[in-house]
Amino acid sequence: MRETPRFNAGGPSGKIARMFANVSFPSLADCLRLVRRWVIRYAVIIVINTLIAAVLAFGIRPEETFWKDFIFSQAIGLSMFSLIGIPRHVLW
């Protein structure tokens, strides 16, 4: 019969565990402020992408439909913003 592992509630034993022992979660107000900031950033990016789609559909390539340019503009713009913005926030 195998022995069941026991949880040791003592102090952190390793270097990494000691490093993370003093980490605390941000307050709810800080989390809401962060979410609000990201929602505003994404809204600005959506507006910019819509303007780019309008310029493409009505100015540069009038043979294409606005909705096709809109979908491509949003897909490219939001994915690039996410690929740049999220790691930037996490790493810095």
mmCIF file of C-alpha atoms in Angstrom, residues 2-83:
data_model
loop_
_atom_site.group_PDB
_atom_site.id
_atom_site.type_symbol
_atom_site.label_atom_id
_atom_site.label_comp_id
_atom_site.label_asym_id
_atom_site.label_seq_id
_atom_site.Cartn_x
_atom_site.Cartn_y
_atom_site.Cartn_z
ATOM 1 C CA ARG A 2 1.340 3.411 -0.939
ATOM 2 C CA GLU A 3 1.716 6.129 1.583
ATOM 3 C CA THR A 4 -0.411 9.169 0.830
ATOM 4 C CA PRO A 5 1.566 12.394 0.538
ATOM 5 C CA ARG A 6 1.122 14.839 3.379
ATOM 6 C CA PHE A 7 0.896 18.590 3.078
ATOM 7 C CA ASN A 8 3.645 20.395 4.953
ATOM 8 C CA ALA A 9 2.349 23.786 6.008
ATOM 9 C CA GLY A 10 5.761 24.901 7.214
ATOM 10 C CA GLY A 11 7.831 27.694 5.761
ATOM 11 C CA PRO A 12 8.986 27.725 2.157
ATOM 12 C CA SER A 13 11.897 25.387 1.622
ATOM 13 C CA GLY A 14 13.375 26.391 -1.724
ATOM 14 C CA LYS A 15 14.785 29.578 -3.154
ATOM 15 C CA ILE A 16 11.891 30.037 -5.577
ATOM 16 C CA ALA A 17 9.332 29.222 -2.889
ATOM 17 C CA ARG A 18 10.821 31.880 -0.612
ATOM 18 C CA MET A 19 10.716 34.346 -3.495
ATOM 19 C CA PHE A 20 6.993 33.741 -4.063
ATOM 20 C CA ALA A 21 6.131 33.593 -0.357
ATOM 21 C CA ASN A 22 6.027 37.388 -0.099
ATOM 22 C CA VAL A 23 3.882 37.915 -3.205
ATOM 23 C CA SER A 24 0.428 39.331 -2.566
ATOM 24 C CA PHE A 25 -2.518 39.724 -4.896
ATOM 25 C CA PRO A 26 -3.508 43.220 -6.044
ATOM 26 C CA SER A 27 -6.583 44.789 -4.537
ATOM 27 C CA LEU A 28 -9.946 44.707 -6.281
ATOM 28 C CA ALA A 29 -9.663 48.420 -7.072
ATOM 29 C CA ASP A 30 -6.310 47.837 -8.791
ATOM 30 C CA CYS A 31 -7.778 44.962 -10.806
ATOM 31 C CA LEU A 32 -10.759 47.054 -11.894
ATOM 32 C CA ARG A 33 -8.453 49.927 -12.845
ATOM 33 C CA LEU A 34 -6.376 47.533 -14.957
ATOM 34 C CA VAL A 35 -9.470 46.094 -16.671
ATOM 35 C CA ARG A 36 -10.820 49.591 -17.356
ATOM 36 C CA ARG A 37 -7.491 50.649 -18.879
ATOM 37 C CA TRP A 38 -7.412 47.582 -21.154
ATOM 38 C CA VAL A 39 -11.047 48.067 -22.248
ATOM 39 C CA ILE A 40 -10.265 51.676 -23.195
ATOM 40 C CA ARG A 41 -7.155 50.586 -25.104
ATOM 41 C CA TYR A 42 -9.078 47.930 -27.020
ATOM 42 C CA ALA A 43 -11.871 50.413 -27.805
ATOM 43 C CA VAL A 44 -9.327 52.853 -29.249
ATOM 44 C CA ILE A 45 -7.766 50.070 -31.339
ATOM 45 C CA ILE A 46 -11.218 49.045 -32.630
ATOM 46 C CA VAL A 47 -11.935 52.645 -33.697
ATOM 47 C CA ILE A 48 -8.557 52.926 -35.445
ATOM 48 C CA ASN A 49 -9.109 49.578 -37.198
ATOM 49 C CA THR A 50 -12.558 50.737 -38.340
ATOM 50 C CA LEU A 51 -11.055 53.913 -39.803
ATOM 51 C CA ILE A 52 -8.447 51.840 -41.637
ATOM 52 C CA ALA A 53 -11.194 49.573 -43.013
ATOM 53 C CA ALA A 54 -13.194 52.607 -44.170
ATOM 54 C CA VAL A 55 -10.178 54.091 -45.955
ATOM 55 C CA LEU A 56 -9.484 50.755 -47.630
ATOM 56 C CA ALA A 57 -13.105 50.112 -48.638
ATOM 57 C CA PHE A 58 -14.039 53.587 -49.845
ATOM 58 C CA GLY A 59 -10.744 55.091 -50.917
ATOM 59 C CA ILE A 60 -8.009 52.702 -51.906
ATOM 60 C CA ARG A 61 -9.937 49.581 -52.958
ATOM 61 C CA PRO A 62 -13.546 50.522 -53.773
ATOM 62 C CA GLU A 63 -14.188 47.152 -55.451
ATOM 63 C CA GLU A 64 -13.980 45.386 -52.057
ATOM 64 C CA THR A 65 -16.826 45.480 -49.540
ATOM 65 C CA PHE A 66 -16.512 47.416 -46.307
ATOM 66 C CA TRP A 67 -17.344 44.369 -44.165
ATOM 67 C CA LYS A 68 -14.604 42.254 -45.689
ATOM 68 C CA ASP A 69 -12.051 44.991 -45.004
ATOM 69 C CA PHE A 70 -13.573 45.537 -41.552
ATOM 70 C CA ILE A 71 -13.147 41.878 -40.559
ATOM 71 C CA PHE A 72 -9.567 41.718 -41.839
ATOM 72 C CA SER A 73 -8.693 45.032 -40.203
ATOM 73 C CA GLN A 74 -10.086 43.969 -36.828
ATOM 74 C CA ALA A 75 -8.451 40.544 -36.993
ATOM 75 C CA ILE A 76 -5.026 41.910 -37.852
ATOM 76 C CA GLY A 77 -5.192 44.962 -35.591
ATOM 77 C CA LEU A 78 -6.521 43.239 -32.474
ATOM 78 C CA SER A 79 -4.219 40.241 -32.807
ATOM 79 C CA MET A 80 -1.154 42.464 -33.228
ATOM 80 C CA PHE A 81 -2.202 44.665 -30.305
ATOM 81 C CA SER A 82 -2.752 41.584 -28.139
ATOM 82 C CA LEU A 83 0.535 39.975 -29.163
#
